[in-house]
Amino acid sequence: MPSHRRPKQQHPRYAGVVTATAAAAVALSAQQAGADPLPDPAKKGVQAQVDRLYEEATQATEKYNGAKERADALREEAGLLQDGAARKQARLNELRDRIGVLAAGQYRAGGLDPSLQLFLSSDPAAYLERAAALERAGERQAAVLRQFTEQRRTLDRQRAEATAKLRDLGAVQKELAARKGEIQGKLRKAQRLLDNLSAKERNRIAAERERADRAGARADLGSEKSVTGRAAAAFAAAQSRVGLPYVWGASGPNSFDCSGLTSWAFRQANVSLPRTSQAQAAVGTRLDSLGDLRPGDLIVMRTDLSHIGFYAGNGQILHSPKPGAKVRYESIARSGMPFMWGVRIG
Protein backbone atom coordinates (compact mmCIF):
# COMPACT_ATOMS: atom_id res chain seq x y z
CA MET A 1 0.00 0.00 0.00
CA PRO A 2 1.21 3.47 -0.69
CA SER A 3 2.36 5.44 2.28
CA HIS A 4 0.19 8.33 3.39
CA ARG A 5 2.85 9.89 5.55
CA ARG A 6 3.45 13.56 4.84
CA PRO A 7 6.91 14.35 3.47
CA LYS A 8 9.35 15.74 5.96
CA GLN A 9 9.40 19.53 5.91
CA GLN A 10 12.76 21.26 5.46
CA HIS A 11 13.88 23.69 8.08
CA PRO A 12 13.22 27.22 6.74
CA ARG A 13 16.79 28.33 7.27
CA TYR A 14 18.15 25.18 5.56
CA ALA A 15 15.81 25.74 2.61
CA GLY A 16 17.03 29.30 2.31
CA VAL A 17 20.62 28.14 2.20
CA VAL A 18 19.83 25.59 -0.52
CA THR A 19 17.94 28.20 -2.53
CA ALA A 20 20.72 30.72 -2.19
CA THR A 21 23.34 28.13 -3.12
CA ALA A 22 21.37 27.08 -6.20
CA ALA A 23 20.92 30.69 -7.24
CA ALA A 24 24.60 31.35 -6.81
CA ALA A 25 25.44 28.28 -8.87
CA VAL A 26 23.12 29.40 -11.66
CA ALA A 27 24.54 32.91 -11.58
CA LEU A 28 28.10 31.59 -11.59
CA SER A 29 27.45 29.24 -14.51
CA ALA A 30 25.80 32.05 -16.47
CA GLN A 31 28.69 34.36 -15.66
CA GLN A 32 31.21 31.75 -16.77
CA ALA A 33 29.32 31.09 -20.02
CA GLY A 34 29.74 34.67 -21.21
CA ALA A 35 32.82 35.61 -19.26
CA ASP A 36 36.04 37.13 -20.50
CA PRO A 37 38.71 34.40 -20.60
CA LEU A 38 40.92 36.40 -18.28
CA PRO A 39 40.61 35.75 -14.52
CA ASP A 40 38.54 38.04 -12.33
CA PRO A 41 40.95 40.21 -10.28
CA ALA A 42 38.54 40.28 -7.34
CA LYS A 43 38.62 36.46 -7.11
CA LYS A 44 42.07 35.48 -8.29
CA GLY A 45 44.31 37.92 -6.44
CA VAL A 46 47.25 40.07 -7.36
CA GLN A 47 48.52 37.92 -10.22
CA ALA A 48 45.17 38.23 -11.98
CA GLN A 49 45.20 42.00 -11.52
CA VAL A 50 48.71 42.14 -12.96
CA ASP A 51 47.67 39.96 -15.90
CA ARG A 52 44.70 42.23 -16.54
CA LEU A 53 46.92 45.32 -16.50
CA TYR A 54 49.37 43.64 -18.85
CA GLU A 55 46.53 42.79 -21.25
CA GLU A 56 45.28 46.38 -21.14
CA ALA A 57 48.83 47.62 -21.73
CA THR A 58 49.22 45.38 -24.80
CA GLN A 59 45.87 46.61 -26.16
CA ALA A 60 46.99 50.22 -25.65
CA THR A 61 50.31 49.32 -27.30
CA GLU A 62 48.56 48.34 -30.54
CA LYS A 63 46.73 51.69 -30.50
CA TYR A 64 50.08 53.40 -29.89
CA ASN A 65 51.59 51.48 -32.81
CA GLY A 66 48.75 52.61 -35.07
CA ALA A 67 49.21 56.25 -34.05
CA LYS A 68 52.96 55.99 -34.56
CA GLU A 69 52.47 54.52 -38.03
CA ARG A 70 50.17 57.42 -38.93
CA ALA A 71 52.64 59.93 -37.47
CA ASP A 72 55.52 58.46 -39.45
CA ALA A 73 53.47 58.59 -42.67
CA LEU A 74 52.38 62.20 -42.04
CA ARG A 75 55.94 63.23 -41.23
CA GLU A 76 57.20 61.68 -44.47
CA GLU A 77 54.41 63.24 -46.55
CA ALA A 78 54.97 66.68 -45.00
CA GLY A 79 58.70 66.38 -45.60
CA LEU A 80 58.21 65.49 -49.25
CA LEU A 81 55.83 68.44 -49.71
CA GLN A 82 58.28 70.80 -48.03
CA ASP A 83 61.20 69.53 -50.13
CA GLY A 84 59.12 69.93 -53.27
CA ALA A 85 58.12 73.46 -52.24
CA ALA A 86 61.76 74.39 -51.64
CA ARG A 87 62.76 73.13 -55.10
CA LYS A 88 59.84 74.95 -56.69
CA GLN A 89 60.76 78.17 -54.87
CA ALA A 90 64.27 77.92 -56.32
CA ARG A 91 62.83 77.55 -59.84
CA LEU A 92 60.53 80.53 -59.24
CA ASN A 93 63.53 82.61 -58.23
CA GLU A 94 65.24 81.67 -61.51
CA LEU A 95 62.11 82.58 -63.51
CA ARG A 96 61.87 85.91 -61.70
CA ASP A 97 65.47 86.70 -62.66
CA ARG A 98 64.78 85.78 -66.30
CA ILE A 99 61.72 88.02 -66.34
CA GLY A 100 63.82 90.87 -64.97
CA VAL A 101 66.48 90.46 -67.66
CA LEU A 102 63.88 90.34 -70.43
CA ALA A 103 62.07 93.40 -69.06
CA ALA A 104 65.28 95.41 -68.81
CA GLY A 105 66.20 94.53 -72.41
CA GLN A 106 62.77 95.56 -73.64
CA TYR A 107 62.97 98.83 -71.79
CA ARG A 108 66.37 99.68 -73.28
CA ALA A 109 65.25 98.76 -76.81
CA GLY A 110 61.86 100.48 -76.63
CA GLY A 111 62.65 103.88 -75.14
CA LEU A 112 61.24 105.81 -78.20
CA ASP A 113 57.91 105.47 -79.95
CA PRO A 114 58.33 102.68 -82.57
CA SER A 115 57.10 104.92 -85.49
CA LEU A 116 59.54 107.69 -84.54
CA GLN A 117 62.39 105.13 -84.26
CA LEU A 118 61.57 103.88 -87.77
CA PHE A 119 61.46 107.51 -89.15
CA LEU A 120 64.84 108.35 -87.63
CA SER A 121 66.51 105.09 -88.49
CA SER A 122 69.25 105.24 -91.15
CA ASP A 123 68.59 101.53 -91.91
CA PRO A 124 64.83 100.83 -91.78
CA ALA A 125 65.32 97.19 -92.73
CA ALA A 126 67.69 96.61 -89.82
CA TYR A 127 65.29 98.40 -87.49
CA LEU A 128 62.34 96.25 -88.57
CA GLU A 129 64.43 93.13 -87.99
CA ARG A 130 65.27 94.32 -84.48
CA ALA A 131 61.59 95.15 -83.87
CA ALA A 132 60.58 91.61 -84.87
CA ALA A 133 63.19 90.20 -82.48
CA LEU A 134 61.85 92.47 -79.74
CA GLU A 135 58.32 91.16 -80.37
CA ARG A 136 59.56 87.59 -80.09
CA ALA A 137 61.32 88.54 -76.83
CA GLY A 138 57.99 89.90 -75.60
CA GLU A 139 56.31 86.61 -76.41
CA ARG A 140 59.03 84.73 -74.53
CA GLN A 141 58.56 87.05 -71.57
CA ALA A 142 54.80 86.41 -71.60
CA ALA A 143 55.41 82.66 -71.69
CA VAL A 144 57.82 82.93 -68.76
CA LEU A 145 55.29 85.02 -66.87
CA ARG A 146 52.58 82.36 -67.44
CA GLN A 147 54.98 79.65 -66.25
CA PHE A 148 55.87 81.73 -63.20
CA THR A 149 52.19 82.23 -62.31
CA GLU A 150 51.33 78.52 -62.67
CA GLN A 151 54.30 77.42 -60.59
CA ARG A 152 53.47 80.01 -57.96
CA ARG A 153 49.95 78.58 -57.61
CA THR A 154 51.38 75.06 -57.34
CA LEU A 155 53.85 76.23 -54.70
CA ASP A 156 51.07 77.84 -52.64
CA ARG A 157 49.03 74.62 -52.86
CA GLN A 158 51.99 72.47 -51.75
CA ARG A 159 52.70 74.76 -48.83
CA ALA A 160 49.04 74.60 -47.76
CA GLU A 161 49.09 70.79 -47.97
CA ALA A 162 52.32 70.64 -45.95
CA THR A 163 50.80 72.90 -43.31
CA ALA A 164 47.71 70.65 -43.09
CA LYS A 165 49.90 67.53 -42.77
CA LEU A 166 51.91 69.14 -40.00
CA ARG A 167 48.71 70.13 -38.22
CA ASP A 168 47.46 66.52 -38.45
CA LEU A 169 50.87 65.33 -37.27
CA GLY A 170 50.59 67.53 -34.19
CA ALA A 171 47.22 65.95 -33.32
CA VAL A 172 48.59 62.42 -33.80
CA GLN A 173 51.64 63.22 -31.68
CA LYS A 174 49.29 64.25 -28.87
CA GLU A 175 47.54 60.89 -29.24
CA LEU A 176 50.93 59.16 -29.13
CA ALA A 177 51.81 60.91 -25.89
CA ALA A 178 48.44 59.94 -24.39
CA ARG A 179 48.84 56.28 -25.41
CA LYS A 180 52.38 56.22 -24.08
CA GLY A 181 51.22 57.64 -20.76
CA GLU A 182 48.40 55.06 -20.60
CA ILE A 183 50.78 52.16 -21.23
CA GLN A 184 53.39 53.36 -18.77
CA GLY A 185 50.72 54.02 -16.15
CA LYS A 186 49.38 50.46 -16.38
CA LEU A 187 52.87 48.97 -16.25
CA ARG A 188 53.74 51.10 -13.20
CA LYS A 189 50.54 50.01 -11.47
CA ALA A 190 51.31 46.35 -12.22
CA GLN A 191 54.83 46.79 -10.84
CA ARG A 192 53.50 48.42 -7.65
CA LEU A 193 51.18 45.45 -7.13
CA LEU A 194 54.12 43.07 -7.53
CA ASP A 195 56.32 45.16 -5.26
CA ASN A 196 53.71 44.96 -2.49
CA LEU A 197 53.85 41.17 -2.48
CA SER A 198 56.04 39.29 -0.08
CA ALA A 199 59.47 38.24 -1.28
CA LYS A 200 58.23 34.65 -1.31
CA GLU A 201 55.30 35.51 -3.56
CA ARG A 202 57.48 37.59 -5.91
CA ASN A 203 59.95 34.73 -6.20
CA ARG A 204 57.13 32.28 -6.91
CA ILE A 205 55.72 34.48 -9.70
CA ALA A 206 59.19 35.03 -11.17
CA ALA A 207 59.84 31.27 -11.09
CA GLU A 208 56.54 30.57 -12.85
CA ARG A 209 57.40 33.13 -15.52
CA GLU A 210 60.82 31.59 -16.06
CA ARG A 211 59.29 28.11 -16.30
CA ALA A 212 56.80 29.36 -18.89
CA ASP A 213 59.59 30.97 -20.92
CA ARG A 214 61.78 27.87 -20.71
CA ALA A 215 58.92 25.59 -21.71
CA GLY A 216 57.98 28.00 -24.49
CA ALA A 217 61.48 27.99 -25.94
CA ARG A 218 60.82 24.50 -27.28
CA ALA A 219 57.69 22.77 -28.47
CA ASP A 220 56.57 19.72 -30.37
CA LEU A 221 55.43 21.34 -33.60
CA GLY A 222 54.62 18.19 -35.50
CA SER A 223 55.46 17.72 -39.17
CA GLU A 224 53.20 20.26 -40.88
CA LYS A 225 54.76 22.44 -43.57
CA SER A 226 54.10 26.04 -44.54
CA VAL A 227 51.88 26.56 -47.57
CA THR A 228 53.86 29.47 -49.06
CA GLY A 229 57.58 30.17 -49.30
CA ARG A 230 57.19 33.65 -47.85
CA ALA A 231 55.31 32.33 -44.83
CA ALA A 232 58.02 29.72 -44.31
CA ALA A 233 60.78 32.36 -44.49
CA ALA A 234 58.95 34.70 -42.10
CA PHE A 235 58.24 31.88 -39.65
CA ALA A 236 61.90 30.82 -39.70
CA ALA A 237 62.91 34.43 -38.96
CA ALA A 238 60.48 34.56 -36.02
CA GLN A 239 61.82 31.26 -34.69
CA SER A 240 65.29 32.81 -34.59
CA ARG A 241 63.94 35.40 -32.12
CA VAL A 242 62.70 32.91 -29.49
CA GLY A 243 63.93 33.98 -26.04
CA LEU A 244 64.09 37.71 -26.79
CA PRO A 245 62.03 40.04 -24.57
CA TYR A 246 58.64 41.64 -25.07
CA VAL A 247 58.96 45.43 -25.12
CA TRP A 248 55.94 47.57 -25.94
CA GLY A 249 56.28 49.47 -29.22
CA ALA A 250 59.36 47.46 -30.25
CA SER A 251 59.71 45.90 -33.70
CA GLY A 252 63.09 44.20 -33.50
CA PRO A 253 65.59 43.00 -34.02
CA ASN A 254 66.31 42.39 -30.32
CA SER A 255 62.94 43.07 -28.66
CA PHE A 256 59.33 42.97 -29.84
CA ASP A 257 55.71 43.48 -29.07
CA CYS A 258 53.27 41.07 -30.73
CA SER A 259 52.77 42.83 -34.07
CA GLY A 260 56.37 44.02 -33.99
CA LEU A 261 57.48 40.39 -34.19
CA THR A 262 55.21 39.49 -37.09
CA SER A 263 55.98 42.64 -39.11
CA TRP A 264 59.75 42.24 -38.51
CA ALA A 265 59.68 38.56 -39.50
CA PHE A 266 57.84 39.22 -42.75
CA ARG A 267 60.26 42.04 -43.60
CA GLN A 268 62.99 39.39 -43.54
CA ALA A 269 60.92 37.59 -46.20
CA ASN A 270 60.67 40.82 -48.26
CA VAL A 271 57.01 41.32 -47.38
CA SER A 272 55.80 44.62 -45.94
CA LEU A 273 52.97 44.31 -43.40
CA PRO A 274 51.06 47.05 -41.59
CA ARG A 275 52.33 47.72 -38.09
CA THR A 276 49.29 46.86 -35.95
CA SER A 277 47.61 43.53 -35.22
CA GLN A 278 44.24 44.92 -36.34
CA ALA A 279 45.64 45.99 -39.72
CA GLN A 280 47.56 42.73 -40.17
CA ALA A 281 44.33 40.83 -39.48
CA ALA A 282 42.89 42.33 -42.68
CA VAL A 283 45.64 41.34 -45.14
CA GLY A 284 46.17 38.12 -47.04
CA THR A 285 43.68 35.25 -47.14
CA ARG A 286 41.44 34.82 -44.11
CA LEU A 287 41.22 31.35 -42.55
CA ASP A 288 38.32 30.91 -40.13
CA SER A 289 39.18 27.44 -38.85
CA LEU A 290 42.17 26.45 -36.75
CA GLY A 291 42.25 23.24 -38.74
CA ASP A 292 43.07 25.18 -41.91
CA LEU A 293 46.19 26.82 -40.46
CA ARG A 294 49.71 25.82 -41.37
CA PRO A 295 53.04 26.95 -39.88
CA GLY A 296 53.82 30.54 -40.86
CA ASP A 297 50.19 31.62 -41.10
CA LEU A 298 49.31 34.55 -38.87
CA ILE A 299 46.93 33.83 -36.01
CA VAL A 300 44.70 36.64 -34.72
CA MET A 301 43.61 36.56 -31.07
CA ARG A 302 41.15 38.44 -28.81
CA THR A 303 37.80 39.89 -29.82
CA ASP A 304 39.34 43.35 -30.38
CA LEU A 305 42.06 41.74 -32.58
CA SER A 306 44.72 43.18 -30.28
CA HIS A 307 47.05 40.16 -30.36
CA ILE A 308 48.75 38.35 -33.22
CA GLY A 309 51.41 35.71 -33.70
CA PHE A 310 52.46 32.84 -35.94
CA TYR A 311 50.73 29.50 -36.09
CA ALA A 312 53.58 27.13 -35.30
CA GLY A 313 51.93 23.75 -35.87
CA ASN A 314 50.42 21.14 -33.55
CA GLY A 315 48.10 23.67 -31.86
CA GLN A 316 50.93 26.04 -30.91
CA ILE A 317 51.36 29.78 -31.38
CA LEU A 318 54.75 31.49 -31.66
CA HIS A 319 54.38 35.02 -30.30
CA SER A 320 55.63 37.82 -28.11
CA PRO A 321 52.89 37.53 -25.50
CA LYS A 322 53.06 40.29 -22.88
CA PRO A 323 55.28 42.51 -20.68
CA GLY A 324 57.73 40.49 -18.65
CA ALA A 325 57.61 37.53 -21.04
CA LYS A 326 59.82 36.45 -23.91
CA VAL A 327 59.14 35.39 -27.48
CA ARG A 328 57.99 31.80 -27.10
CA TYR A 329 55.78 28.94 -28.22
CA GLU A 330 52.56 28.40 -26.34
CA SER A 331 49.49 26.20 -26.60
CA ILE A 332 46.69 28.17 -28.23
CA ALA A 333 44.18 26.40 -26.00
CA ARG A 334 46.04 27.46 -22.85
CA SER A 335 46.91 31.00 -23.89
CA GLY A 336 43.79 32.47 -22.28
CA MET A 337 42.99 34.38 -25.48
CA PRO A 338 40.19 33.45 -27.88
CA PHE A 339 41.15 32.56 -31.44
CA MET A 340 39.47 34.81 -34.02
CA TRP A 341 40.88 33.77 -37.40
CA GLY A 342 44.07 33.09 -39.32
CA VAL A 343 45.71 34.98 -42.17
CA ARG A 344 47.79 33.40 -44.94
CA ILE A 345 50.32 35.64 -46.69
CA GLY A 346 51.02 34.42 -50.22
Tab-separated table of C-alpha atoms in Angstrom, residues 31 62 68 79 82 87 126 129 146 154 160 177 182-183 205 223 252 262 270 287 293 299 310:
chain	number	residue	atom	x	y	z
A	31	GLN	CA	28.686	34.355	-15.665
A	62	GLU	CA	48.556	48.337	-30.536
A	68	LYS	CA	52.961	55.989	-34.564
A	79	GLY	CA	58.704	66.376	-45.599
A	82	GLN	CA	58.282	70.797	-48.029
A	87	ARG	CA	62.760	73.132	-55.099
A	126	ALA	CA	67.686	96.612	-89.823
A	129	GLU	CA	64.429	93.132	-87.994
A	146	ARG	CA	52.585	82.363	-67.436
A	154	THR	CA	51.382	75.063	-57.337
A	160	ALA	CA	49.040	74.601	-47.763
A	177	ALA	CA	51.806	60.909	-25.894
A	182	GLU	CA	48.401	55.064	-20.599
A	183	ILE	CA	50.783	52.161	-21.226
A	205	ILE	CA	55.722	34.480	-9.704
A	223	SER	CA	55.463	17.721	-39.166
A	252	GLY	CA	63.093	44.201	-33.504
A	262	THR	CA	55.209	39.494	-37.092
A	270	ASN	CA	60.672	40.824	-48.260
A	287	LEU	CA	41.218	31.350	-42.547
A	293	LEU	CA	46.188	26.821	-40.458
A	299	ILE	CA	46.930	33.833	-36.012
A	310	PHE	CA	52.460	32.836	-35.941
